[in-house]
Coordinates of C-alpha atoms in Angstrom, one line a residue:
Chain A
M1 CA -1.5 13.4 8.9
A2 CA -1.7 9.7 9.6
K3 CA -1.7 7.3 6.7
I4 CA -3.8 4.1 6.8
I5 CA -2.3 1.4 4.6
V6 CA -4.0 -2.0 4.1
V7 CA -2.1 -5.1 3.3
T8 CA -4.4 -7.3 1.3
S9 CA -4.4 -10.0 -1.4
G10 CA -7.7 -11.9 -1.8
K11 CA -5.8 -15.2 -1.9
G12 CA -4.8 -16.8 1.4
G13 CA -1.3 -17.7 2.4
V14 CA 0.6 -15.4 0.0
G15 CA 2.4 -13.4 2.7
K16 CA 0.1 -10.6 4.0
T17 CA 0.9 -11.1 7.6
T18 CA 4.6 -11.7 6.9
T19 CA 4.6 -8.5 4.9
S20 CA 2.5 -6.5 7.4
A21 CA 4.9 -7.4 10.2
S22 CA 8.1 -6.6 8.2
F23 CA 6.6 -3.4 6.7
A24 CA 5.4 -2.0 10.0
T25 CA 8.7 -2.9 11.6
G26 CA 10.7 -1.3 8.8
L27 CA 8.7 2.0 9.1
A28 CA 9.2 2.0 12.9
L29 CA 12.9 1.3 12.6
R30 CA 13.2 4.4 10.5
G31 CA 11.6 6.5 13.3
H32 CA 8.0 6.6 12.3
K33 CA 5.4 5.8 15.0
T34 CA 3.6 2.8 13.6
V35 CA 0.7 0.6 14.7
V36 CA -0.2 -2.7 12.9
I37 CA -3.7 -4.1 13.4
D38 CA -4.8 -7.7 12.8
F39 CA -8.2 -7.8 11.1
D40 CA -8.3 -11.6 10.9
V41 CA -10.8 -12.1 13.8
G42 CA -10.9 -15.7 14.9
L43 CA -7.7 -16.7 13.0
R44 CA -5.2 -14.3 14.4
N45 CA -1.6 -14.7 13.3
L46 CA 0.0 -11.3 13.6
D47 CA 0.7 -11.7 17.3
L48 CA 2.6 -14.9 16.6
I49 CA 4.7 -13.4 13.8
L50 CA 5.7 -10.5 15.9
G51 CA 6.3 -12.6 19.0
C52 CA 3.8 -11.0 21.3
E53 CA 1.3 -13.8 21.6
R54 CA 2.0 -14.2 25.3
R55 CA 1.2 -10.5 26.1
V56 CA -2.2 -10.2 24.6
V57 CA -4.7 -9.1 27.2
F58 CA -7.2 -7.0 25.3
D59 CA -7.8 -7.1 21.6
F60 CA -9.3 -5.0 18.7
V61 CA -12.8 -6.4 19.2
N62 CA -12.7 -5.6 23.0
V63 CA -11.9 -2.0 22.1
I64 CA -14.7 -1.8 19.4
H65 CA -17.2 -3.0 21.9
G66 CA -16.0 -0.7 24.6
E67 CA -14.8 -3.5 26.8
A68 CA -11.3 -2.0 27.0
K69 CA -9.6 1.3 26.2
L70 CA -7.3 1.5 23.2
Q71 CA -4.3 2.1 25.5
Q72 CA -5.0 -1.2 27.3
A73 CA -5.1 -3.2 24.1
L74 CA -2.1 -1.7 22.3
I75 CA 1.0 -3.9 22.8
K76 CA 4.4 -2.2 22.6
D77 CA 7.0 -4.2 20.7
K78 CA 9.9 -5.3 22.9
T79 CA 12.7 -4.8 20.4
V80 CA 11.5 -2.0 18.1
E81 CA 10.8 1.5 19.5
N82 CA 7.8 3.1 17.8
L83 CA 6.1 -0.1 16.9
Y84 CA 2.7 -1.1 18.4
I85 CA 0.5 -4.0 17.8
L86 CA -3.3 -4.4 18.1
A87 CA -4.2 -8.0 18.1
A88 CA -7.4 -9.6 16.8
S89 CA -9.8 -11.5 18.9
Q90 CA -9.3 -15.3 18.7
T91 CA -12.6 -16.3 20.4
R92 CA -14.9 -14.2 18.3
D93 CA -15.5 -14.1 14.6
K94 CA -15.7 -11.4 11.9
D95 CA -19.2 -10.4 12.7
A96 CA -17.9 -8.8 15.8
L97 CA -16.3 -6.1 13.7
T98 CA -18.6 -3.1 12.9
Q99 CA -17.9 -0.3 10.4
E100 CA -18.6 2.4 13.0
G101 CA -16.4 0.6 15.6
V102 CA -13.5 0.2 13.2
E103 CA -13.8 3.9 12.1
R104 CA -13.8 5.1 15.7
V105 CA -10.7 3.1 16.6
L106 CA -8.9 4.2 13.5
N107 CA -9.7 7.9 14.2
D108 CA -8.3 7.5 17.7
L109 CA -5.2 5.9 16.4
K110 CA -4.7 8.7 13.9
Q111 CA -4.1 11.1 16.8
D112 CA -1.0 9.4 17.9
F113 CA 0.4 7.4 15.0
E114 CA 2.0 8.3 11.7
Y115 CA 1.3 4.9 10.0
I116 CA -1.6 2.5 10.6
I117 CA -1.1 -0.8 8.9
C118 CA -4.2 -3.0 8.5
D119 CA -3.3 -6.6 8.1
S120 CA -6.3 -8.0 6.1
P121 CA -7.6 -11.5 6.3
A122 CA -7.9 -13.5 3.1
G123 CA -11.1 -13.4 1.0
I124 CA -13.4 -10.5 0.2
E125 CA -15.9 -10.8 3.0
R126 CA -16.4 -8.5 6.0
G127 CA -13.0 -8.7 7.6
A128 CA -11.2 -8.0 4.3
H129 CA -13.8 -5.3 3.4
L130 CA -13.4 -3.5 6.7
A131 CA -9.6 -3.7 6.6
M132 CA -9.5 -1.9 3.2
Y133 CA -12.5 0.4 3.7
F134 CA -10.7 3.3 5.5
A135 CA -7.4 2.9 3.7
D136 CA -5.4 5.6 1.9
E137 CA -3.0 3.2 0.3
A138 CA -2.8 -0.5 -0.4
L139 CA -0.1 -3.1 -0.6
V140 CA -1.5 -5.9 -2.8
V141 CA 0.5 -9.0 -2.0
T142 CA 0.6 -11.5 -4.9
N143 CA 2.4 -14.8 -5.5
P144 CA 3.6 -15.4 -9.1
E145 CA 0.9 -17.9 -9.6
V146 CA -2.3 -17.8 -11.6
S147 CA -4.9 -18.1 -8.9
S148 CA -3.2 -15.5 -6.7
V149 CA -3.0 -13.1 -9.6
R150 CA -6.6 -13.4 -10.4
D151 CA -7.6 -12.9 -6.8
S152 CA -5.4 -9.9 -6.5
D153 CA -7.0 -8.5 -9.6
R154 CA -10.5 -9.0 -8.0
V155 CA -9.2 -7.2 -4.9
L156 CA -7.9 -4.3 -7.0
G157 CA -11.4 -3.9 -8.4
L158 CA -12.8 -3.7 -4.9
L159 CA -10.1 -1.2 -3.8
A160 CA -11.2 1.0 -6.7
S161 CA -14.9 0.9 -5.8
K162 CA -15.7 -0.2 -2.3
T163 CA -13.6 2.0 -0.2
Q164 CA -14.6 5.2 1.7
K165 CA -12.2 7.4 -0.1
V166 CA -13.6 6.4 -3.5
E167 CA -17.3 6.4 -2.3
Q168 CA -16.8 10.0 -1.0
G169 CA -15.2 11.1 -4.2
R170 CA -11.9 12.0 -2.5
G171 CA -9.8 10.4 -5.1
R172 CA -8.4 6.8 -5.3
L173 CA -6.3 4.6 -3.2
K174 CA -2.7 4.4 -4.1
E175 CA -2.0 0.8 -5.0
H176 CA 1.4 -1.0 -4.7
L177 CA 2.3 -4.4 -6.0
V178 CA 4.3 -6.7 -3.6
L179 CA 5.4 -9.9 -5.3
T180 CA 6.2 -12.5 -2.7
R181 CA 7.7 -16.1 -2.9
Y182 CA 9.5 -15.2 -6.2
N183 CA 11.9 -17.9 -7.5
P184 CA 13.9 -16.6 -10.4
N185 CA 15.2 -20.1 -11.2
R186 CA 11.7 -21.3 -11.9
V187 CA 10.9 -18.2 -13.9
V188 CA 13.8 -18.8 -16.2
K189 CA 12.6 -22.4 -16.8
N190 CA 9.1 -21.0 -17.6
E191 CA 7.6 -22.7 -14.6
M192 CA 6.7 -19.5 -12.8
M193 CA 5.1 -16.2 -13.9
S194 CA 7.6 -13.4 -14.3
V195 CA 7.5 -9.9 -12.9
T196 CA 6.6 -8.5 -16.3
D197 CA 3.8 -11.1 -16.8
I198 CA 2.2 -10.0 -13.6
E199 CA 2.8 -6.3 -14.1
D200 CA 1.1 -6.7 -17.5
I201 CA -2.0 -8.3 -15.9
L202 CA -2.3 -6.2 -12.8
A203 CA -1.1 -2.9 -14.1
I204 CA -0.1 -1.3 -10.8
P205 CA 3.4 -0.1 -9.8
L206 CA 5.7 -2.6 -8.4
L207 CA 6.9 -1.8 -4.8
G208 CA 9.0 -4.9 -4.2
V209 CA 9.9 -8.5 -5.0
I210 CA 10.5 -10.7 -2.1
P211 CA 12.3 -13.9 -3.0
E212 CA 11.2 -17.4 -1.7
S213 CA 13.3 -17.8 1.3
P214 CA 13.8 -20.3 4.2
A215 CA 14.3 -17.2 6.4
V216 CA 10.5 -16.6 6.4
L217 CA 9.7 -19.8 8.3
T218 CA 12.7 -19.4 10.6
S219 CA 11.6 -15.9 11.5
S220 CA 8.0 -16.7 12.1
N221 CA 9.1 -19.6 14.4
S222 CA 11.2 -17.3 16.4
G223 CA 8.5 -14.6 16.6
S224 CA 10.5 -11.9 14.9
P225 CA 9.7 -10.3 11.5
V226 CA 11.9 -11.4 8.7
I227 CA 13.1 -7.8 8.0
S228 CA 15.1 -8.1 11.3
D229 CA 17.2 -10.9 9.8
K230 CA 19.6 -8.7 7.9
N231 CA 21.5 -11.7 6.6
S232 CA 18.6 -13.1 4.7
D233 CA 17.6 -12.3 1.1
A234 CA 13.9 -11.8 2.1
G235 CA 14.9 -9.5 5.0
V236 CA 17.0 -7.3 2.8
A237 CA 14.2 -7.3 0.1
Y238 CA 11.7 -6.1 2.7
D239 CA 14.1 -3.4 3.8
D240 CA 14.4 -2.2 0.2
L241 CA 10.6 -2.2 -0.1
V242 CA 10.2 0.0 3.0
A243 CA 12.9 2.4 1.6
R244 CA 11.1 2.6 -1.7
F245 CA 7.8 3.2 -0.1
L246 CA 9.3 6.2 1.7
G247 CA 10.6 7.6 -1.6
E248 CA 14.1 6.2 -1.9
E249 CA 15.2 4.8 -5.2
R250 CA 16.5 1.3 -4.8
P251 CA 17.0 -1.2 -7.7
H252 CA 15.0 -4.4 -7.5
R253 CA 17.2 -7.3 -6.4
F254 CA 16.7 -11.0 -6.5
L255 CA 15.0 -10.9 -9.9
N256 CA 17.6 -13.1 -11.6
P257 CA 19.0 -16.5 -10.8
E258 CA 22.0 -16.4 -8.6
K259 CA 25.2 -16.9 -10.6
K260 CA 27.0 -19.7 -8.7
G261 CA 30.6 -19.3 -8.0
L262 CA 33.0 -21.9 -9.5
F263 CA 33.4 -23.7 -6.2
A264 CA 29.7 -24.0 -5.6
W265 CA 29.2 -25.4 -9.1
L266 CA 32.0 -27.9 -8.7
L267 CA 30.6 -29.1 -5.4
G268 CA 27.2 -29.4 -7.0
S269 CA 25.3 -27.3 -4.4
Chain B
M1 CA -19.6 -9.5 -1.9
S2 CA -22.2 -11.5 0.0
M3 CA -23.9 -8.2 0.9
D4 CA -25.7 -8.5 -2.5
E5 CA -27.5 -11.6 -1.4
N6 CA -29.5 -9.6 1.1
K7 CA -31.2 -7.5 -1.5
A8 CA -34.7 -8.5 -2.5
L9 CA -34.0 -8.2 -6.3
R10 CA -30.9 -8.5 -8.3
L11 CA -30.3 -7.7 -11.9
L12 CA -27.9 -10.1 -13.5
G13 CA -26.4 -9.7 -16.9
R14 CA -26.8 -13.2 -18.3
V15 CA -26.9 -14.0 -22.0
L16 CA -29.6 -16.4 -23.0
T17 CA -30.0 -18.2 -26.3
L18 CA -33.5 -18.2 -27.7
S19 CA -34.7 -19.5 -31.0
R20 CA -36.7 -17.5 -33.4
L21 CA -39.6 -19.2 -35.1
R22 CA -40.1 -17.3 -38.4
V23 CA -43.5 -17.5 -39.9
Q24 CA -43.2 -17.5 -43.7
S25 CA -46.7 -18.2 -44.8
A26 CA -50.1 -16.9 -43.9
V27 CA -51.8 -20.3 -44.7
P28 CA -52.7 -22.2 -41.5
Q29 CA -52.6 -25.7 -43.1
D30 CA -49.1 -25.0 -44.4
I31 CA -48.0 -23.9 -41.0
V32 CA -49.4 -27.0 -39.3
E33 CA -47.8 -29.2 -42.0
E34 CA -44.4 -27.6 -41.6
L35 CA -44.7 -27.7 -37.8
T36 CA -45.3 -31.5 -37.9
K37 CA -42.2 -31.9 -40.1
L38 CA -40.1 -29.8 -37.8
T39 CA -41.1 -31.7 -34.7
L40 CA -40.3 -35.0 -36.4
E41 CA -36.8 -33.7 -37.4
N42 CA -36.1 -31.9 -34.1
P43 CA -37.3 -33.8 -31.1
M44 CA -36.1 -31.1 -28.8
L45 CA -39.0 -28.9 -30.0
K46 CA -41.3 -31.1 -28.0
Q47 CA -39.2 -30.6 -24.9
G48 CA -40.4 -27.1 -24.3
L49 CA -38.0 -25.2 -26.6
P50 CA -38.4 -21.5 -25.9
V51 CA -39.1 -19.4 -29.0
I52 CA -39.8 -15.9 -30.1
I53 CA -42.3 -15.7 -33.0
D54 CA -41.1 -13.6 -35.9
S55 CA -43.7 -13.0 -38.5
E56 CA -44.3 -10.6 -41.4
H57 CA -47.7 -12.2 -42.0
A58 CA -50.9 -11.2 -40.2
I59 CA -51.7 -14.6 -38.9
D60 CA -53.9 -15.3 -35.9
L61 CA -51.4 -15.2 -33.1
A62 CA -53.7 -16.7 -30.5
W63 CA -54.2 -19.7 -32.7
L64 CA -50.5 -20.1 -33.4
V65 CA -49.6 -20.0 -29.8
K66 CA -52.2 -22.7 -29.0
V67 CA -50.9 -24.9 -31.9
L68 CA -47.3 -24.5 -30.7
K69 CA -48.2 -25.2 -27.1
K70 CA -49.8 -28.5 -28.2
T71 CA -46.5 -29.5 -29.7
G72 CA -44.6 -28.5 -26.6
I73 CA -43.0 -25.3 -27.9
Q74 CA -43.0 -22.5 -25.4
V75 CA -43.7 -19.0 -26.8
L76 CA -41.8 -16.4 -24.8
G77 CA -42.8 -13.5 -26.9
I78 CA -42.8 -12.0 -30.4
A79 CA -40.3 -10.0 -32.4
D80 CA -41.8 -6.6 -32.9
G81 CA -43.7 -6.3 -36.2
I82 CA -47.0 -7.0 -37.7
L83 CA -48.2 -9.0 -34.7
H84 CA -47.6 -6.1 -32.3
D85 CA -51.2 -5.4 -31.5
Q86 CA -52.2 -9.0 -31.2
A87 CA -49.3 -9.7 -28.8
L88 CA -50.3 -6.7 -26.6
A89 CA -53.8 -8.1 -26.4
L90 CA -52.5 -11.5 -25.4
D91 CA -50.1 -10.0 -22.9
L92 CA -47.1 -11.5 -24.7
P93 CA -43.7 -9.8 -24.4
I94 CA -42.6 -7.8 -27.5
L95 CA -38.9 -8.0 -28.3
P96 CA -36.8 -5.9 -30.6
P97 CA -37.2 -6.9 -34.3
D98 CA -34.5 -8.9 -36.1
H99 CA -32.3 -6.2 -37.7
T100 CA -30.8 -8.4 -40.5
Q101 CA -34.2 -8.5 -42.1
G102 CA -34.2 -4.7 -42.7
S103 CA -33.9 -4.8 -46.5
Q104 CA -35.6 -8.1 -47.2
R105 CA -39.1 -7.6 -45.9
Q106 CA -41.7 -9.5 -48.0
A107 CA -44.6 -7.7 -49.6
S108 CA -47.1 -7.6 -46.8
P109 CA -49.6 -4.6 -46.7
P110 CA -47.1 -1.7 -46.9
S111 CA -48.7 0.3 -44.1
Q112 CA -48.1 -2.4 -41.7
N113 CA -44.6 -2.9 -43.0
A114 CA -43.7 0.6 -42.0
R115 CA -43.8 -0.1 -38.3
P116 CA -40.9 -2.6 -38.1
Q117 CA -38.6 -0.4 -40.1
T118 CA -39.2 2.7 -37.9
A119 CA -38.9 0.6 -34.8
A120 CA -35.4 -0.5 -35.9
A121 CA -34.4 3.1 -36.8
A122 CA -35.8 4.5 -33.6
L123 CA -33.2 2.7 -31.3
P124 CA -31.6 5.5 -29.5
K125 CA -27.8 5.7 -29.9
L126 CA -25.9 7.6 -27.2
P127 CA -22.3 8.6 -27.5
A128 CA -19.9 5.8 -26.7
K129 CA -19.2 4.9 -23.0
M130 CA -15.5 5.3 -22.5
L131 CA -13.4 3.7 -19.8
T132 CA -9.7 4.5 -19.1
D133 CA -9.1 2.4 -16.0
P134 CA -8.4 -1.3 -16.1
V135 CA -11.6 -3.4 -15.8
R136 CA -10.9 -5.8 -13.0
S137 CA -12.0 -9.4 -12.4
G138 CA -15.6 -9.5 -11.2
Q139 CA -16.5 -6.1 -12.5
Q140 CA -19.3 -5.8 -15.0
V141 CA -19.8 -2.8 -17.3
Y142 CA -23.0 -2.2 -19.3
A143 CA -23.1 0.4 -22.1
E144 CA -26.8 0.8 -22.6
H145 CA -27.9 2.1 -26.0
S146 CA -24.3 2.8 -27.0
D147 CA -20.9 1.5 -27.9
L148 CA -18.3 0.7 -25.3
I149 CA -14.7 1.8 -25.6
V150 CA -12.0 0.6 -23.1
L151 CA -8.6 2.1 -23.2
A152 CA -7.1 -0.3 -20.6
P153 CA -6.7 -4.0 -20.1
V154 CA -9.8 -6.1 -19.3
S155 CA -9.0 -8.8 -16.8
S156 CA -10.1 -12.4 -16.9
G157 CA -13.4 -12.7 -15.0
A158 CA -14.5 -9.2 -16.0
E159 CA -17.6 -8.6 -18.2
L160 CA -18.1 -5.9 -20.9
I161 CA -21.6 -5.7 -22.1
A162 CA -22.8 -3.2 -24.8
D163 CA -25.9 -2.7 -26.9
G164 CA -23.6 -1.5 -29.7
C165 CA -20.0 -2.4 -30.5
I166 CA -17.2 -3.0 -28.1
H167 CA -13.7 -1.7 -28.6
V168 CA -10.8 -2.7 -26.3
Y169 CA -7.6 -0.8 -27.1
G170 CA -5.7 -3.2 -24.8
T171 CA -5.7 -6.8 -23.9
L172 CA -9.1 -8.4 -23.7
R173 CA -9.0 -11.3 -21.2
G174 CA -12.6 -11.3 -19.9
R175 CA -15.9 -11.5 -21.6
A176 CA -17.2 -9.2 -24.3
I177 CA -20.9 -9.3 -25.1
A178 CA -21.9 -6.9 -27.9
G179 CA -25.3 -6.3 -29.4
A180 CA -26.7 -7.3 -26.1
T181 CA -30.3 -6.3 -27.0
G182 CA -30.1 -8.3 -30.3
N183 CA -28.3 -6.2 -32.8
P184 CA -26.4 -8.6 -35.0
Q185 CA -24.5 -5.7 -36.7
A186 CA -22.6 -5.1 -33.5
R187 CA -18.9 -6.0 -33.6
I188 CA -16.1 -6.5 -31.1
F189 CA -12.6 -5.0 -31.7
C190 CA -9.6 -5.6 -29.6
K191 CA -5.9 -5.0 -29.7
R192 CA -5.0 -8.3 -28.1
L193 CA -7.4 -11.2 -28.0
E194 CA -7.2 -13.5 -24.9
A195 CA -10.9 -13.4 -24.2
D196 CA -12.8 -15.9 -21.9
L197 CA -15.9 -15.5 -24.1
V198 CA -17.2 -13.3 -26.9
A199 CA -20.8 -12.9 -27.9
I200 CA -22.8 -10.9 -30.5
A201 CA -26.5 -10.7 -30.3
G202 CA -26.7 -13.8 -28.2
I203 CA -24.4 -16.0 -30.4
Y204 CA -21.3 -16.8 -28.3
M205 CA -17.9 -18.4 -28.6
V206 CA -15.8 -19.5 -25.6
A207 CA -12.0 -19.3 -25.3
D208 CA -11.6 -23.0 -26.3
Q209 CA -13.3 -22.4 -29.6
I210 CA -11.2 -19.4 -30.6
P211 CA -8.7 -20.5 -33.3
S212 CA -5.3 -20.6 -31.6
Q213 CA -3.6 -18.6 -34.4
L214 CA -5.8 -15.6 -33.5
L215 CA -4.9 -15.6 -29.8
G216 CA -2.8 -12.6 -28.8
K217 CA -3.6 -10.8 -32.1
S218 CA -5.5 -7.7 -33.0
V219 CA -8.9 -8.8 -34.2
Q220 CA -12.4 -7.9 -35.2
I221 CA -15.3 -10.2 -34.3
R222 CA -18.6 -10.1 -36.1
L223 CA -21.6 -12.2 -37.2
T224 CA -21.8 -13.6 -40.7
D225 CA -25.1 -13.4 -42.6
D226 CA -26.0 -16.9 -41.6
G227 CA -25.5 -16.1 -37.9
N228 CA -22.0 -17.5 -37.2
I229 CA -19.3 -15.8 -35.2
V230 CA -16.2 -15.1 -37.3
I231 CA -12.9 -13.7 -35.9
E232 CA -10.7 -11.8 -38.4
S233 CA -7.2 -10.6 -37.8
L234 CA -6.6 -6.9 -38.1
E235 CA -2.8 -7.2 -38.4

């Protein structure tokens, strides 16, 4: 039975697309047929992050409006078997999405795929609403920063009330906290909220902590998801996250400041 | 969600502060004299201050409204009591009576006194509304005719409203508005106070005004006899 997972946050720029790309890639690398859909109509980014921006012919909106078949719009990833991308339209806007259209496309995708990842746009308007509406589970991406936490909290309220599963009384969405851009050095100095502070406020289970990392920018520039950079802390953290999602027990890393070796300390790095 | 803005009507839970104008004499000249004194001392009365008339005396309501109107005071309604029938005739809204006056009613004709007492006693009290999931930012909960009990954290930006008391057995970070229909006996209890705003029967206190030594503590919040909010530690 296919699972629909929304990656949402409320706040913009916290790492939804970065997380969607790495999360979908991680699932596909472990043998699960996965499709990731960009719901940010007009401001699409997922195709850039996954390096397929030069292969987009038809998009999600085309399929909804019957202008193209789903098979024509789905882009197969060049490096990862099992991974497919459905890009958003860049020329239209969010009004081009309809609830019936989205439902139809998702039902079609459920026939072939194990995991359907919906990369939500920022905000709580139509695009975000439709990205979460049909979901079974949610990854709530949050930065350790007050406005992001409050926005995530708002989104959690919406996930618990304005989704089809809840409206039809079929239970609740499973919510997972993904803390991104975490910097333990600043946490220790009391400049940044800690994991426990955020867990206290949001009260949902922690799926993973992704450290602030230069690898994220490098990866997006090269059009490959950061999880593919096995030498980076962020890449490894995303890999841990996917493993945990699939039921493996992995301790959380990158929560404490790195202990510098003697040499590093002497050289003042 | 912007979807709400397409509806023709919307019910918003906003707390308003109104003043009660208590009539303590049945003698018209005394009333006019006192009114003149009041308007001299309080210039804002002339600027359309909205009031609810609260009287135990069977004065001529139509006359009083006219006199107040001339001063600039706007009568929005009456507190239920001896003026009930006159208010109905004048099409003036009738609001719940002031509960603190329960035991101190002055000696007006006893038969007419009976009505305000029974009106206060007749307020239906349902079993408490109980919530076990976190109340998230932007969510609003209204416990009508009852107390509200929350067994989970209440986020900043969330609103708890109850006609009775509010109990939060967790951290209260949002707004708690108790005694929403005017019951000053209502209280707010919470395990950890970090509220944005607390209010009882329309009297409110914002986060800035909460004494810092009480933040993060288990407290009860109530109204004193003279209508001030007081927060007391339960630890």
